[in-house]
PDB file of C-alpha atoms in Angstrom:
ATOM      1  CA  UNK A  11      16.675   7.917  24.676  1.00  0.00           C
ATOM      2  CA  UNK A  12      13.414   9.315  26.009  1.00  0.00           C
ATOM      3  CA  UNK A  13      10.267   9.143  23.910  1.00  0.00           C
ATOM      4  CA  UNK A  14       7.447  11.614  23.424  1.00  0.00           C
ATOM      5  CA  UNK A  15       5.175   8.981  21.876  1.00  0.00           C
ATOM      6  CA  UNK A  16       1.942   8.254  23.703  1.00  0.00           C
ATOM      7  CA  UNK A  17      -0.306   5.179  23.572  1.00  0.00           C
ATOM      8  CA  UNK A  18      -3.479   5.600  21.534  1.00  0.00           C
ATOM      9  CA  UNK A  19      -6.655   4.788  23.416  1.00  0.00           C
ATOM     10  CA  UNK A  20      -9.823   4.219  21.409  1.00  0.00           C
ATOM     11  CA  UNK A  21     -11.025   7.697  22.353  1.00  0.00           C
ATOM     12  CA  UNK A  22      -7.749   9.337  21.357  1.00  0.00           C
ATOM     13  CA  UNK A  23      -7.633   7.401  18.106  1.00  0.00           C
ATOM     14  CA  UNK A  24     -11.153   8.570  17.267  1.00  0.00           C
ATOM     15  CA  UNK A  25     -10.075  12.158  17.986  1.00  0.00           C
ATOM     16  CA  UNK A  26      -7.001  11.749  15.774  1.00  0.00           C
ATOM     17  CA  UNK A  27      -9.055  10.445  12.854  1.00  0.00           C
ATOM     18  CA  UNK A  28     -11.759  13.086  13.286  1.00  0.00           C
ATOM     19  CA  UNK A  29      -9.219  15.926  13.323  1.00  0.00           C
ATOM     20  CA  UNK A  30      -7.132  14.691  10.411  1.00  0.00           C
ATOM     21  CA  UNK A  31      -8.983  13.885   7.203  1.00  0.00           C
ATOM     22  CA  UNK A  32     -12.121  12.142   8.462  1.00  0.00           C
ATOM     23  CA  UNK A  33     -13.335   9.187   6.377  1.00  0.00           C
ATOM     24  CA  UNK A  34     -16.120  10.068   3.962  1.00  0.00           C
ATOM     25  CA  UNK A  35     -19.199   7.921   3.353  1.00  0.00           C
ATOM     26  CA  UNK A  36     -17.470   5.738   0.755  1.00  0.00           C
ATOM     27  CA  UNK A  37     -14.566   4.877   3.050  1.00  0.00           C
ATOM     28  CA  UNK A  38     -16.891   4.271   5.996  1.00  0.00           C
ATOM     29  CA  UNK A  39     -19.080   1.964   3.928  1.00  0.00           C
ATOM     30  CA  UNK A  40     -16.080   0.049   2.569  1.00  0.00           C
ATOM     31  CA  UNK A  41     -14.653  -0.429   6.051  1.00  0.00           C
ATOM     32  CA  UNK A  42     -18.012  -1.598   7.384  1.00  0.00           C
ATOM     33  CA  UNK A  43     -18.597  -4.032   4.533  1.00  0.00           C
ATOM     34  CA  UNK A  44     -15.124  -5.473   4.998  1.00  0.00           C
ATOM     35  CA  UNK A  45     -15.771  -5.996   8.711  1.00  0.00           C
ATOM     36  CA  UNK A  46     -19.180  -7.586   8.170  1.00  0.00           C
ATOM     37  CA  UNK A  47     -18.400  -9.771   5.141  1.00  0.00           C
ATOM     38  CA  UNK A  48     -14.816 -10.722   5.971  1.00  0.00           C
ATOM     39  CA  UNK A  49     -14.550 -10.487   9.772  1.00  0.00           C
ATOM     40  CA  UNK A  50     -11.651 -12.950   9.981  1.00  0.00           C
ATOM     41  CA  UNK A  51      -9.639 -10.881   7.490  1.00  0.00           C
ATOM     42  CA  UNK A  52     -10.749  -7.346   8.387  1.00  0.00           C
ATOM     43  CA  UNK A  53      -7.499  -6.564  10.194  1.00  0.00           C
ATOM     44  CA  UNK A  54      -5.775  -6.684   6.793  1.00  0.00           C
ATOM     45  CA  UNK A  55      -7.431  -3.381   5.897  1.00  0.00           C
ATOM     46  CA  UNK A  56      -5.361  -0.238   6.435  1.00  0.00           C
ATOM     47  CA  UNK A  57      -6.377   2.059   9.272  1.00  0.00           C
ATOM     48  CA  UNK A  58      -8.426   5.180   8.419  1.00  0.00           C
ATOM     49  CA  UNK A  59      -5.536   7.483   9.307  1.00  0.00           C
ATOM     50  CA  UNK A  60      -3.309   5.474   6.975  1.00  0.00           C
ATOM     51  CA  UNK A  61      -5.777   5.958   4.139  1.00  0.00           C
ATOM     52  CA  UNK A  62      -5.776   9.709   4.726  1.00  0.00           C
ATOM     53  CA  UNK A  63      -1.981   9.699   4.891  1.00  0.00           C
ATOM     54  CA  UNK A  64      -1.664   7.762   1.618  1.00  0.00           C
ATOM     55  CA  UNK A  65      -3.833  10.299  -0.209  1.00  0.00           C
ATOM     56  CA  UNK A  66      -1.873  13.176   1.338  1.00  0.00           C
ATOM     57  CA  UNK A  67       1.479  11.580   0.473  1.00  0.00           C
ATOM     58  CA  UNK A  68       0.462  10.798  -3.109  1.00  0.00           C
ATOM     59  CA  UNK A  69      -0.518  14.421  -3.645  1.00  0.00           C
ATOM     60  CA  UNK A  70       2.565  15.750  -1.864  1.00  0.00           C
ATOM     61  CA  UNK A  71       4.899  13.708  -4.071  1.00  0.00           C
ATOM     62  CA  UNK A  72       2.955  14.571  -7.240  1.00  0.00           C
ATOM     63  CA  UNK A  73       2.721  10.844  -7.969  1.00  0.00           C
ATOM     64  CA  UNK A  74       1.862   9.872 -11.527  1.00  0.00           C
ATOM     65  CA  UNK A  75       2.987   6.239 -11.650  1.00  0.00           C
ATOM     66  CA  UNK A  76       2.265   4.121  -8.583  1.00  0.00           C
ATOM     67  CA  UNK A  77       2.249   0.445  -7.644  1.00  0.00           C
ATOM     68  CA  UNK A  78       0.448  -1.370  -4.853  1.00  0.00           C
ATOM     69  CA  UNK A  79       1.375  -4.886  -3.745  1.00  0.00           C
ATOM     70  CA  UNK A  80      -1.549  -6.343  -1.797  1.00  0.00           C
ATOM     71  CA  UNK A  81      -4.934  -4.741  -2.484  1.00  0.00           C
ATOM     72  CA  UNK A  82      -7.417  -6.705  -0.331  1.00  0.00           C
ATOM     73  CA  UNK A  83     -10.805  -4.883  -0.448  1.00  0.00           C
ATOM     74  CA  UNK A  84      -9.325  -1.715  -1.858  1.00  0.00           C
ATOM     75  CA  UNK A  85      -9.120   0.960   0.826  1.00  0.00           C
ATOM     76  CA  UNK A  86      -5.421   1.720   0.353  1.00  0.00           C
ATOM     77  CA  UNK A  87      -5.708   1.704  -3.454  1.00  0.00           C
ATOM     78  CA  UNK A  88      -8.751   3.956  -3.263  1.00  0.00           C
ATOM     79  CA  UNK A  89      -6.764   6.356  -1.089  1.00  0.00           C
ATOM     80  CA  UNK A  90      -3.761   6.364  -3.432  1.00  0.00           C
ATOM     81  CA  UNK A  91      -5.916   6.791  -6.539  1.00  0.00           C
ATOM     82  CA  UNK A  92      -7.658   9.770  -4.978  1.00  0.00           C
ATOM     83  CA  UNK A  93      -4.282  11.477  -4.725  1.00  0.00           C
ATOM     84  CA  UNK A  94      -3.345  10.953  -8.365  1.00  0.00           C
ATOM     85  CA  UNK A  95      -3.588  13.761 -10.908  1.00  0.00           C
ATOM     86  CA  UNK A  96      -5.422  13.433 -14.209  1.00  0.00           C
ATOM     87  CA  UNK A  97      -3.535  10.895 -16.281  1.00  0.00           C
ATOM     88  CA  UNK A  98      -2.007   9.213 -13.218  1.00  0.00           C
ATOM     89  CA  UNK A  99      -1.913   5.431 -12.981  1.00  0.00           C
ATOM     90  CA  UNK A 100      -1.954   2.917 -10.133  1.00  0.00           C
ATOM     91  CA  UNK A 101      -1.102  -0.716 -10.841  1.00  0.00           C
ATOM     92  CA  UNK A 102      -2.382  -3.113  -8.167  1.00  0.00           C
ATOM     93  CA  UNK A 103      -1.274  -6.692  -7.609  1.00  0.00           C
ATOM     94  CA  UNK A 104      -3.364  -9.204  -5.658  1.00  0.00           C
ATOM     95  CA  UNK A 105      -4.200 -12.903  -5.826  1.00  0.00           C
ATOM     96  CA  UNK A 106      -7.858 -12.788  -4.707  1.00  0.00           C
ATOM     97  CA  UNK A 107     -10.778 -12.209  -7.049  1.00  0.00           C
ATOM     98  CA  UNK A 108     -13.101 -12.368  -4.033  1.00  0.00           C
ATOM     99  CA  UNK A 109     -11.448  -9.578  -2.049  1.00  0.00           C
ATOM    100  CA  UNK A 110     -10.750  -7.345  -5.030  1.00  0.00           C
ATOM    101  CA  UNK A 111     -14.312  -7.797  -6.258  1.00  0.00           C
ATOM    102  CA  UNK A 112     -15.320  -5.607  -3.319  1.00  0.00           C
ATOM    103  CA  UNK A 113     -12.524  -3.180  -4.191  1.00  0.00           C
ATOM    104  CA  UNK A 114     -13.763  -2.777  -7.761  1.00  0.00           C
ATOM    105  CA  UNK A 115     -17.230  -1.730  -6.600  1.00  0.00           C
ATOM    106  CA  UNK A 116     -15.871   0.975  -4.344  1.00  0.00           C
ATOM    107  CA  UNK A 117     -13.367   2.235  -6.914  1.00  0.00           C
ATOM    108  CA  UNK A 118     -16.300   2.689  -9.287  1.00  0.00           C
ATOM    109  CA  UNK A 119     -18.373   4.403  -6.626  1.00  0.00           C
ATOM    110  CA  UNK A 120     -15.495   6.825  -5.950  1.00  0.00           C
ATOM    111  CA  UNK A 121     -14.952   7.426  -9.665  1.00  0.00           C
ATOM    112  CA  UNK A 122     -11.325   6.270  -9.668  1.00  0.00           C
ATOM    113  CA  UNK A 123     -11.714   2.942 -11.487  1.00  0.00           C
ATOM    114  CA  UNK A 124     -10.163   4.319 -14.686  1.00  0.00           C
ATOM    115  CA  UNK A 125      -6.978   5.204 -12.796  1.00  0.00           C
ATOM    116  CA  UNK A 126      -6.412   1.654 -11.524  1.00  0.00           C
ATOM    117  CA  UNK A 127      -5.039  -1.385 -13.334  1.00  0.00           C
ATOM    118  CA  UNK A 128      -5.702  -4.497 -11.226  1.00  0.00           C
ATOM    119  CA  UNK A 129      -3.618  -7.560 -12.018  1.00  0.00           C
ATOM    120  CA  UNK A 130      -4.625 -10.867 -10.434  1.00  0.00           C
ATOM    121  CA  UNK A 131      -1.735 -13.256  -9.889  1.00  0.00           C
ATOM    122  CA  UNK A 132       1.579 -13.523  -8.034  1.00  0.00           C
ATOM    123  CA  UNK A 133       2.899 -10.027  -7.406  1.00  0.00           C
ATOM    124  CA  UNK A 134       6.510 -11.076  -7.917  1.00  0.00           C
ATOM    125  CA  UNK A 135       5.732 -12.106 -11.497  1.00  0.00           C
ATOM    126  CA  UNK A 136       3.790  -8.910 -12.134  1.00  0.00           C
ATOM    127  CA  UNK A 137       6.564  -6.715 -10.784  1.00  0.00           C
ATOM    128  CA  UNK A 138       9.167  -8.483 -12.901  1.00  0.00           C
ATOM    129  CA  UNK A 139       7.073  -7.745 -15.967  1.00  0.00           C
ATOM    130  CA  UNK A 140       7.126  -3.986 -15.335  1.00  0.00           C
ATOM    131  CA  UNK A 141       9.509  -1.813 -17.376  1.00  0.00           C
ATOM    132  CA  UNK A 142      13.017  -1.915 -15.967  1.00  0.00           C
ATOM    133  CA  UNK A 143      13.685   1.816 -16.180  1.00  0.00           C
ATOM    134  CA  UNK A 144      13.331   4.032 -13.131  1.00  0.00           C
ATOM    135  CA  UNK A 145       9.785   5.220 -13.741  1.00  0.00           C
ATOM    136  CA  UNK A 146       7.774   4.683 -10.537  1.00  0.00           C
ATOM    137  CA  UNK A 147       7.006   7.600  -8.236  1.00  0.00           C
ATOM    138  CA  UNK A 148       5.419   5.664  -5.386  1.00  0.00           C
ATOM    139  CA  UNK A 149       4.921   2.086  -4.237  1.00  0.00           C
ATOM    140  CA  UNK A 150       2.959   0.614  -1.335  1.00  0.00           C
ATOM    141  CA  UNK A 151       3.768  -2.860  -0.010  1.00  0.00           C
ATOM    142  CA  UNK A 152       1.133  -4.557   2.145  1.00  0.00           C
ATOM    143  CA  UNK A 153       0.953  -8.231   1.223  1.00  0.00           C
ATOM    144  CA  UNK A 154       2.340 -11.558   2.468  1.00  0.00           C
ATOM    145  CA  UNK A 155       5.138 -10.708   4.872  1.00  0.00           C
ATOM    146  CA  UNK A 156       7.575 -13.372   3.729  1.00  0.00           C
ATOM    147  CA  UNK A 157       7.390 -11.882   0.236  1.00  0.00           C
ATOM    148  CA  UNK A 158       8.491  -8.392   1.278  1.00  0.00           C
ATOM    149  CA  UNK A 159      12.185  -8.882   0.340  1.00  0.00           C
ATOM    150  CA  UNK A 160      11.175 -10.056  -3.151  1.00  0.00           C
ATOM    151  CA  UNK A 161       8.868  -7.096  -3.727  1.00  0.00           C
ATOM    152  CA  UNK A 162      11.505  -4.725  -2.391  1.00  0.00           C
ATOM    153  CA  UNK A 163      14.157  -6.170  -4.700  1.00  0.00           C
ATOM    154  CA  UNK A 164      11.927  -5.681  -7.737  1.00  0.00           C
ATOM    155  CA  UNK A 165      10.664  -2.219  -6.813  1.00  0.00           C
ATOM    156  CA  UNK A 166      13.760  -0.314  -5.710  1.00  0.00           C
ATOM    157  CA  UNK A 167      15.496  -0.437  -9.126  1.00  0.00           C
ATOM    158  CA  UNK A 168      12.282   0.762 -10.804  1.00  0.00           C
ATOM    159  CA  UNK A 169      11.757   3.825  -8.585  1.00  0.00           C
ATOM    160  CA  UNK A 170      12.724   7.220  -9.929  1.00  0.00           C
ATOM    161  CA  UNK A 171      15.283   9.187  -7.905  1.00  0.00           C
ATOM    162  CA  UNK A 172      13.288  10.732  -5.080  1.00  0.00           C
ATOM    163  CA  UNK A 173      10.506   8.183  -5.399  1.00  0.00           C
ATOM    164  CA  UNK A 174       9.090   6.708  -2.197  1.00  0.00           C
ATOM    165  CA  UNK A 175       8.259   3.170  -1.127  1.00  0.00           C
ATOM    166  CA  UNK A 176       5.829   2.786   1.798  1.00  0.00           C
ATOM    167  CA  UNK A 177       5.797  -0.535   3.648  1.00  0.00           C
ATOM    168  CA  UNK A 178       3.032  -1.522   6.063  1.00  0.00           C
ATOM    169  CA  UNK A 179       3.040  -3.712   9.201  1.00  0.00           C
ATOM    170  CA  UNK A 180       6.709  -3.183   9.994  1.00  0.00           C
ATOM    171  CA  UNK A 181       6.070  -3.421  13.753  1.00  0.00           C
ATOM    172  CA  UNK A 182       3.887  -6.558  13.666  1.00  0.00           C
ATOM    173  CA  UNK A 183       1.959  -5.545  16.742  1.00  0.00           C
ATOM    174  CA  UNK A 184       5.247  -4.970  18.571  1.00  0.00           C
ATOM    175  CA  UNK A 185       6.442  -8.515  17.973  1.00  0.00           C
ATOM    176  CA  UNK A 186       9.460  -7.469  15.898  1.00  0.00           C
ATOM    177  CA  UNK A 187      11.201  -7.116  19.264  1.00  0.00           C
ATOM    178  CA  UNK A 188      10.592 -10.798  20.041  1.00  0.00           C
ATOM    179  CA  UNK A 189       9.335 -12.573  16.888  1.00  0.00           C
ATOM    180  CA  UNK A 190       6.819 -15.344  17.520  1.00  0.00           C
ATOM    181  CA  UNK A 191       6.084 -16.752  14.065  1.00  0.00           C
ATOM    182  CA  UNK A 192       7.382 -16.855  10.511  1.00  0.00           C
ATOM    183  CA  UNK A 193       5.750 -13.553   9.588  1.00  0.00           C
ATOM    184  CA  UNK A 194       7.285 -11.791  12.586  1.00  0.00           C
ATOM    185  CA  UNK A 195      10.732 -13.157  11.780  1.00  0.00           C
ATOM    186  CA  UNK A 196      10.370 -12.198   8.134  1.00  0.00           C
ATOM    187  CA  UNK A 197       9.490  -8.606   8.979  1.00  0.00           C
ATOM    188  CA  UNK A 198      12.266  -8.284  11.559  1.00  0.00           C
ATOM    189  CA  UNK A 199      14.784  -9.478   8.965  1.00  0.00           C
ATOM    190  CA  UNK A 200      13.261  -7.236   6.311  1.00  0.00           C
ATOM    191  CA  UNK A 201      13.516  -4.175   8.562  1.00  0.00           C
ATOM    192  CA  UNK A 202      17.227  -4.884   9.011  1.00  0.00           C
ATOM    193  CA  UNK A 203      17.594  -5.239   5.240  1.00  0.00           C
ATOM    194  CA  UNK A 204      15.960  -1.856   4.593  1.00  0.00           C
ATOM    195  CA  UNK A 205      18.113  -0.170   7.225  1.00  0.00           C
ATOM    196  CA  UNK A 206      21.267  -1.507   5.558  1.00  0.00           C
ATOM    197  CA  UNK A 207      20.191  -0.674   1.980  1.00  0.00           C
ATOM    198  CA  UNK A 208      22.431   2.188   0.794  1.00  0.00           C
ATOM    199  CA  UNK A 209      20.061   2.915  -2.103  1.00  0.00           C
ATOM    200  CA  UNK A 210      17.398   4.413   0.163  1.00  0.00           C
ATOM    201  CA  UNK A 211      16.858   6.844   3.025  1.00  0.00           C
ATOM    202  CA  UNK A 212      14.317   5.144   5.324  1.00  0.00           C
ATOM    203  CA  UNK A 213      12.233   6.344   8.244  1.00  0.00           C
ATOM    204  CA  UNK A 214       9.947   4.142  10.343  1.00  0.00           C
ATOM    205  CA  UNK A 215       6.775   5.764  11.666  1.00  0.00           C
ATOM    206  CA  UNK A 216       4.425   4.506  14.418  1.00  0.00           C
ATOM    207  CA  UNK A 217       1.328   4.815  12.223  1.00  0.00           C
ATOM    208  CA  UNK A 218      -1.127   1.966  12.884  1.00  0.00           C
ATOM    209  CA  UNK A 219       1.021  -1.226  12.831  1.00  0.00           C
ATOM    210  CA  UNK A 220       4.138   0.626  11.751  1.00  0.00           C
ATOM    211  CA  UNK A 221       4.845   2.238   8.395  1.00  0.00           C
ATOM    212  CA  UNK A 222       8.276   2.562   6.797  1.00  0.00           C
ATOM    213  CA  UNK A 223       8.840   5.262   4.206  1.00  0.00           C
ATOM    214  CA  UNK A 224      11.947   4.871   2.080  1.00  0.00           C
ATOM    215  CA  UNK A 225      13.100   7.597  -0.305  1.00  0.00           C
ATOM    216  CA  UNK A 226      15.065   6.108  -3.167  1.00  0.00           C
ATOM    217  CA  UNK A 227      18.302   7.925  -3.975  1.00  0.00           C
TER     218      UNK A 227
END
């Protein structure tokens, strides 16, 4: 099959971001602090166009109950929280007090801190402690890659019909074609698992490092 996709140069990416929902001062400052304070981990932060997309998607789906697995310095959670209506709730799971300490400051600066419940500890345990009924409208998975199948297994049964799970890094820099390490192999296997899961309708999008959206039936 032919493709109409085009490679994104730095100039084209800048144009894309500028003509979508350009990052405001808070997002720019958070991204810059993450790069300067945590340069070896900065690539863990979602891309600016992903942040804009997460806010857009949260609003589009009228999300009221959301979950995030993997918070890092808080850009994705900030984006999701900005899309929530009054009374909405985002539960975040992460294992790092250091990284999420930065997140807390920017949530407060953006005025969304009261919408977010941050739980520090293994996400698998936190997810298992959630109510078992189908109550979640949206979930975002962006944590340790080998844990994706566990998070998926806990989240799918808790999503309302029509709820959406978004999963980041599903292309692994293109290495899913020829996996080179444990993370690559885990994501390649996970992608096959999602494709075969009859409980969802998935689509994989070439946003940043690959983003799968799965609508739960």
